[in-house]
Coordinates of C-alpha atoms and ligand atoms in Angstrom, one line a residue:
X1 CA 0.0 0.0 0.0
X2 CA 1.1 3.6 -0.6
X3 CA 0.8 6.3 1.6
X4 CA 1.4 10.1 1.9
X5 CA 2.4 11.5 5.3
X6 CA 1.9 15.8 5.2
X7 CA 4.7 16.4 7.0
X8 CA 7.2 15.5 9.5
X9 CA 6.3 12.9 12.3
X10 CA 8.1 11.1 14.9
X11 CA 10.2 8.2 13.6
X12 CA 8.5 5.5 15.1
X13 CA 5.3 6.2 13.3
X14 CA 7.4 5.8 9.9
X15 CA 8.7 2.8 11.4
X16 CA 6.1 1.2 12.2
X17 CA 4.6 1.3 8.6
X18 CA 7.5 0.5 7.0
X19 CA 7.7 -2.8 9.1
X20 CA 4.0 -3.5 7.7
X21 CA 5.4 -3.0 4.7
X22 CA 4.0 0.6 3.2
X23 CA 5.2 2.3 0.8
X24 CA 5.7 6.0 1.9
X25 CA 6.4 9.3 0.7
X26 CA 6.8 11.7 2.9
X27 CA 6.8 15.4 3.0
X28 CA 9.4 17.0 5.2
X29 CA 8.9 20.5 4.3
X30 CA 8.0 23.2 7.5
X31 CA 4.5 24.0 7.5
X32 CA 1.2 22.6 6.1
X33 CA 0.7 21.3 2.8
X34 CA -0.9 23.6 0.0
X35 CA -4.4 22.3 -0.9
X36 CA -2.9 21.8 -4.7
X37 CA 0.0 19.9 -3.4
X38 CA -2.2 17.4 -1.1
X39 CA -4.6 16.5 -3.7
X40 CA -1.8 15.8 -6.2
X41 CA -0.4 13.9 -3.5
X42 CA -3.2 12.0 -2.6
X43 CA -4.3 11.4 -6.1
X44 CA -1.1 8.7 -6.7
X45 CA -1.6 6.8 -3.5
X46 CA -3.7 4.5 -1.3
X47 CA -3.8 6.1 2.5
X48 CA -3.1 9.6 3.8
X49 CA -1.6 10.1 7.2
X50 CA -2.4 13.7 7.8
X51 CA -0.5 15.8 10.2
X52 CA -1.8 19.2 10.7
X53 CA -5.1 20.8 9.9
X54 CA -5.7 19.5 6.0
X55 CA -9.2 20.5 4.7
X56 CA -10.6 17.2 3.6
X57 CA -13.6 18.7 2.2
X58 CA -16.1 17.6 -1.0
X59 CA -14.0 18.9 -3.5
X60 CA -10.6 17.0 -2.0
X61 CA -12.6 13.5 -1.7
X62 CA -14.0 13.8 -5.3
X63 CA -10.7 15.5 -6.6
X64 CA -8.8 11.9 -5.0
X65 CA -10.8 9.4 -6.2
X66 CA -8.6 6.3 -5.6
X67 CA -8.1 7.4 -2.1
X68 CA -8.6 4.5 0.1
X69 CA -8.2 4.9 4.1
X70 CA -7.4 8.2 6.0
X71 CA -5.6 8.3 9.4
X72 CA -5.3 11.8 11.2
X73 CA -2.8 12.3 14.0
X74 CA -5.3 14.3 15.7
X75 CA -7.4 13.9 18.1
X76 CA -9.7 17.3 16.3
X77 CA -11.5 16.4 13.2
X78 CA -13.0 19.7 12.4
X79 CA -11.5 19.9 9.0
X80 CA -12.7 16.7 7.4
X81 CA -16.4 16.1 6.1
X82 CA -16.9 12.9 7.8
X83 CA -20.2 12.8 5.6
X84 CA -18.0 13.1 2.5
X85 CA -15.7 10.5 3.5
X86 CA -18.7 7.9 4.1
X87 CA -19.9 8.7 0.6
X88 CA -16.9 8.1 -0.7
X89 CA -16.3 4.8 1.4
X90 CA -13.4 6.2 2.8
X91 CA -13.0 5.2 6.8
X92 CA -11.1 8.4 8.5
X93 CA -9.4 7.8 12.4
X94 CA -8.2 9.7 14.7
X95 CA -6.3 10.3 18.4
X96 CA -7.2 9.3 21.6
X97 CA -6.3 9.4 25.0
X98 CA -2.7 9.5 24.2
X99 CA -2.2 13.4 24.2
X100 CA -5.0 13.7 26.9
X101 CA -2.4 14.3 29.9
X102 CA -0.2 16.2 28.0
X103 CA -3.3 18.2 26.9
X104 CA -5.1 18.7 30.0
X105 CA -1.3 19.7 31.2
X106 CA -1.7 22.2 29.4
X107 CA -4.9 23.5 30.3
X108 CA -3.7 23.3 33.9
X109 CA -0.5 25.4 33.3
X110 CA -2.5 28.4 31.6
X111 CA -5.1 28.1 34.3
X112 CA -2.6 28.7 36.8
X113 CA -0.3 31.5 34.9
X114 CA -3.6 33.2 34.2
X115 CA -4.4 33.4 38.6
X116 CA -1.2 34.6 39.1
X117 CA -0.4 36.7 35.6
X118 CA 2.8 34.8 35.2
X119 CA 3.0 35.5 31.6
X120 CA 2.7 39.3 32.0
X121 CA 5.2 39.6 34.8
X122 CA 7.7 37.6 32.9
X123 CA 6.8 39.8 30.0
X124 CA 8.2 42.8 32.9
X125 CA 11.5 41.3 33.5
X126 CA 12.3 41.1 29.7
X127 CA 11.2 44.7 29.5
X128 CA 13.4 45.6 31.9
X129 CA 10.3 46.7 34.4
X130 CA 11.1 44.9 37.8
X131 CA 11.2 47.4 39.6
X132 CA 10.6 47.7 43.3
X133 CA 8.9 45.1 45.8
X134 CA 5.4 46.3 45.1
X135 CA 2.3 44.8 47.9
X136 CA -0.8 45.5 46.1
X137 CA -0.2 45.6 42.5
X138 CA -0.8 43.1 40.3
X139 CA -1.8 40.4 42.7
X140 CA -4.0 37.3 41.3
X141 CA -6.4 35.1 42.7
X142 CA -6.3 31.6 44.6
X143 CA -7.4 28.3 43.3
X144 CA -8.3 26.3 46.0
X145 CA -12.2 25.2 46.6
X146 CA -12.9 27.1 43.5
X147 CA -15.3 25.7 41.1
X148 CA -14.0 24.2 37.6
X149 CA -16.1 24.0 34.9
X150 CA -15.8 21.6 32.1
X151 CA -17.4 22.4 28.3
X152 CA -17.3 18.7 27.3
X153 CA -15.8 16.1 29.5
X154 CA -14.2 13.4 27.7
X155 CA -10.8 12.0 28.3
X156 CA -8.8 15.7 28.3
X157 CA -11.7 17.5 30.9
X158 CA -11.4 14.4 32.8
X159 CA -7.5 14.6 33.3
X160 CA -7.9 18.4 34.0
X161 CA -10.5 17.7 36.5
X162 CA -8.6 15.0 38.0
X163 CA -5.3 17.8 38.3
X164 CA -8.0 20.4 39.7
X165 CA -9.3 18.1 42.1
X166 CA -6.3 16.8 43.6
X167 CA -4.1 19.5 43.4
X168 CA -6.6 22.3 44.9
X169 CA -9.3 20.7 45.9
X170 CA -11.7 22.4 43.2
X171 CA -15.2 21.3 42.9
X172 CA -16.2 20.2 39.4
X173 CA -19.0 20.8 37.3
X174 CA -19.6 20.0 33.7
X175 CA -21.7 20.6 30.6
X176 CA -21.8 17.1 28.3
X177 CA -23.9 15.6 25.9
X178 CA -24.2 12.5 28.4
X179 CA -23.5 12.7 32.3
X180 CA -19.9 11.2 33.1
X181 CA -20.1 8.1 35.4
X182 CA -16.8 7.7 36.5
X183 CA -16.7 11.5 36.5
X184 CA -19.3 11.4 39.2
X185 CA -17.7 8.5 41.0
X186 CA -14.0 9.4 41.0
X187 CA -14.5 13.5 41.7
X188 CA -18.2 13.7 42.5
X189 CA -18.3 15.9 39.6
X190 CA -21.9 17.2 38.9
X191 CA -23.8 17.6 35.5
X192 CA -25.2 21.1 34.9
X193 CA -26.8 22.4 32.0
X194 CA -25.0 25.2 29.9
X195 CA -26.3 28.4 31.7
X196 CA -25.4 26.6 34.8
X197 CA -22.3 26.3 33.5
X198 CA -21.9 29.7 32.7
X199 CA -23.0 31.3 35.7
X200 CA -20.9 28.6 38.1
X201 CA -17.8 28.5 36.9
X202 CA -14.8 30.4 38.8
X203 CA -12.5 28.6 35.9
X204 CA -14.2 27.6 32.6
X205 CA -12.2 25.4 30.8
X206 CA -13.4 23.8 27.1
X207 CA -12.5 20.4 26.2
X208 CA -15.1 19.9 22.9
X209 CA -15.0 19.1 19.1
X210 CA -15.4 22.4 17.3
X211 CA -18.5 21.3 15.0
X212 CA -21.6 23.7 13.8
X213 CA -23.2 23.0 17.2
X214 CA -19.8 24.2 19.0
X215 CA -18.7 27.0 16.8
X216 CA -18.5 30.5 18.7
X217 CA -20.4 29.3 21.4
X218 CA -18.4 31.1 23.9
X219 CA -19.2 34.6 22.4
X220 CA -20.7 38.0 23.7
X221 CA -23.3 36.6 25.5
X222 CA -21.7 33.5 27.2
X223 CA -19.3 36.0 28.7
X224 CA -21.8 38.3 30.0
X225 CA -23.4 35.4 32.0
X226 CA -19.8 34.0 33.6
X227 CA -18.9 35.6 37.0
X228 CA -16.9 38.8 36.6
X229 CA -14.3 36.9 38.3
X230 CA -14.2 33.9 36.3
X231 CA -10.8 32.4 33.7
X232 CA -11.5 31.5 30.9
X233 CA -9.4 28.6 29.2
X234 CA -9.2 27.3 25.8
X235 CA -7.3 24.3 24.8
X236 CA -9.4 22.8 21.9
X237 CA -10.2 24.7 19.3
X238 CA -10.2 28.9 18.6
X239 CA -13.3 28.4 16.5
X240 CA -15.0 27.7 19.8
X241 CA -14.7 30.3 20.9
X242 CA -15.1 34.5 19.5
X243 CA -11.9 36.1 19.9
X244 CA -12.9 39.6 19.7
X245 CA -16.0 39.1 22.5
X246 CA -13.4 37.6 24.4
X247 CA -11.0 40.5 24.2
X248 CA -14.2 42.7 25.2
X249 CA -15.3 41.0 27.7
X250 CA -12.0 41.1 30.0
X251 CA -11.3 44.6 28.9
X252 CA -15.1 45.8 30.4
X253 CA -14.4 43.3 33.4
X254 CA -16.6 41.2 32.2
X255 CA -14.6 38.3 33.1
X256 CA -11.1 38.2 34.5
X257 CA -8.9 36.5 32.8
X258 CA -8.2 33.7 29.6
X259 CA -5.9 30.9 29.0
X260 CA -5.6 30.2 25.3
X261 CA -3.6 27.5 23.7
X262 CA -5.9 27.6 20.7
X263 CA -6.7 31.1 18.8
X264 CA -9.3 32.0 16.0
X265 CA -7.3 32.5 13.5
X266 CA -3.6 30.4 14.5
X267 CA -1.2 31.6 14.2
X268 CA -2.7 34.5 16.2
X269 CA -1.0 38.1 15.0
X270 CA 2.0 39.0 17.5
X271 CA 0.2 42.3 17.8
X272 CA -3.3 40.6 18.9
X273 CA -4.5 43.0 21.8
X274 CA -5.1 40.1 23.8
X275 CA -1.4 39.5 24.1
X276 CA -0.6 42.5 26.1
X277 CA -3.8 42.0 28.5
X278 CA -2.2 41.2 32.4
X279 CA -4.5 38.7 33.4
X280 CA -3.7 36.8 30.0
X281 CA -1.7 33.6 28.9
X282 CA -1.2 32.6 25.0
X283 CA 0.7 29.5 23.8
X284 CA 1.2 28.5 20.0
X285 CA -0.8 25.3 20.2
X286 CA 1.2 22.9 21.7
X287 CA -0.9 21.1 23.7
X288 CA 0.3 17.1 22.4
X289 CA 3.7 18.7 22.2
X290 CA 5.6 16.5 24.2
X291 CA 8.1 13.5 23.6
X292 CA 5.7 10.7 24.7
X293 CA 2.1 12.1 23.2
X294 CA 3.8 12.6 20.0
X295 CA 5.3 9.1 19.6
X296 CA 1.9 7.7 21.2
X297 CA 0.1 9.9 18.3
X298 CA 2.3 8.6 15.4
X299 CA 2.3 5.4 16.5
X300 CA -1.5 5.2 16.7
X301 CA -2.1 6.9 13.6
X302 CA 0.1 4.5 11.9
X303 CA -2.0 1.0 13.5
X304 CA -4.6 2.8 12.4
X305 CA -3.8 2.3 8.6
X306 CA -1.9 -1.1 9.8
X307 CA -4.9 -2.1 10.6
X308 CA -7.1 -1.2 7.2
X309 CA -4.3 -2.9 5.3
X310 CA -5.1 -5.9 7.1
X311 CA -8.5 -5.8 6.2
X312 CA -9.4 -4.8 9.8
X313 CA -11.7 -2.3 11.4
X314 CA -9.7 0.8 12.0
X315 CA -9.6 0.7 15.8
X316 CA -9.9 5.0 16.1
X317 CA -12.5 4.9 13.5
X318 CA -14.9 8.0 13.3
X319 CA -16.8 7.2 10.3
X320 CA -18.0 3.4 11.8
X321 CA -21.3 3.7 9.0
X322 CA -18.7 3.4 6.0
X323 CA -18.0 -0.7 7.3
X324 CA -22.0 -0.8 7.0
X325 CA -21.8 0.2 3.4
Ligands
DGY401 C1 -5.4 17.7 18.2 O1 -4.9 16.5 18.3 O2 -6.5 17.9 17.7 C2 -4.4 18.8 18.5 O3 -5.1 20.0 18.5 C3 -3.3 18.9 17.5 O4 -3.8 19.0 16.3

């Protein structure tokens, strides 16, 4: 079988398809793919290990007709028409679990730079601006017996709630599209509904797919019902969430403070307002960056088409209806 991989991936993923026999090309090139070049790409082989945000859209599936299996080394989908793929009888798999530490990690690092504006005052010593001992400026807010509130509460809320728990004791609520058993047995987490949710949550942190359902729903109004003391995190996707609301919303004290790992658009602008905000923590993404998600990831995404070589159900599947077809 031949496969394309986008772009560079840890070596054991490679590895481990060369072993199964693959044949691979493999683009090393920084950054994502062109459109143009992926189709071409993907028109002269069998599988596509996609690393990055490709648009698999209508016109990509009809423009690679002979395009057989499609593994993502993602755990987002957002920017593949699942509907399409199906049509096509293409199965498409993802990520899971095995960035969900490293993930919710990182959720729990900008939640705690945000309460104590660690970004900013780093920001000062680089400037040159550490100045004297000062006692009431600039001071943050505690964690502990705070309530955490989780948008979506799969494997990466559940992490972060486990961290929040443990570490400071926080009560956990969530918004879901089913309540979370072992959520409510291992943290006595409780299912709210969204406005609950809202209006709750001393830290809001977002753990969903961005999907039309999702998209923006953490706008103007979302922000207006959150405390005026509540943190705002981000780790999924920017799309979730409206950027310039958001900037609004802790400039009017609205709410106090965000932790974004995701922006709307990435790469966010080095001169984004938000950046220079005190109560404010940006990272480029790099949630599954770390040695032992990314091996995890490429080693996953690599069974996945193992596995569809073998004539075998792709274990990550997401499109499960194209084995009915
Ligand atoms: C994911 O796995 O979806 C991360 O955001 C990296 O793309």
């Amino acid at each position: 079988m031949k496969v394309f991989i986008t772009r560079k991936i840890p070596q054991k993923g490679i590895e481990s398809l060369r072993a199964a026999g693959f044949d691979i090309t493999y683009r090393t090139d920084p950054g994502n793919i062109s459109q143009t070049d992926l189709i071409q790409k993907c028109q002269q082989v069998d599988c596509l290990l996609a690393a990055g945000h490709n648009l698999l859209d209508k016109n990509f599936f009809e423009a690679c007709p002979h395009l057989k299996a499609i593994a993502l080394m993602s755990a987002g989908y957002d920017s593949v028409d699942l509907d399409e793929a199906t049509k096509h009888g293409i199965p498409v798999s993802n990520i899971t679990d095995v960035l969900s530490n490293a993930t919710a990690d990182i959720a729990f690092l900008l939640l705690l730079s945000v309460s104590r504006k660690a970004f900013y005052m780093h920001k000062k010593i680089l400037n040159d601006e550490w100045k004297d001992f000062e006692l009431t400026e600039n001071l943050g807010i505690e964690l502990n017996g705070k309530t955490l509130g989780i948008f979506g509460l799969g494997r990466i809320g559940l992490e972060l709630a486990k961290k929040a728990k443990y570490a400071y004791n926080m009560d956990i609520i969530y918004y879901n599209r089913h309540p979370n058993e072992i959520a409510k047995r291992i943290l006595d987490a409780e299912y709210v509904n969204y406005d609950e949710l809202l209006t709750r949550s001393d830290v809001l942190s977002v753990h969903a797919n961005l999907s039309l359902e999702t998209k923006e729903k953490f706008n103007k109004e979302a922000f207006k019902r959150m405390k005026n003391t509540a943190i705002f995190i981000n780790t999924a996707r920017g799309g979730l969430h409206q950027e310039q609301d958001l900037y609004e919303a802790l400039t009017t004290g609205e709410i106090w403070g965000a932790g974004l790992d995701v922006t709307n658009p990435e790469p966010m602008s080095f001169q984004n307002p938000l950046l220079n905000l005190p109560n404010v923590a940006v990272l480029p993404h790099i949630g599954s960056a770390t040695e032992q998600a990314r091996d995890n990831m490429a080693l996953m995404a690599a069974n996945n088409l193992i596995a569809f070589s073998n004539q075998v159900k792709m274990p990550q599947i997401l499109n499960l209806e194209v084995y009915q077809k």
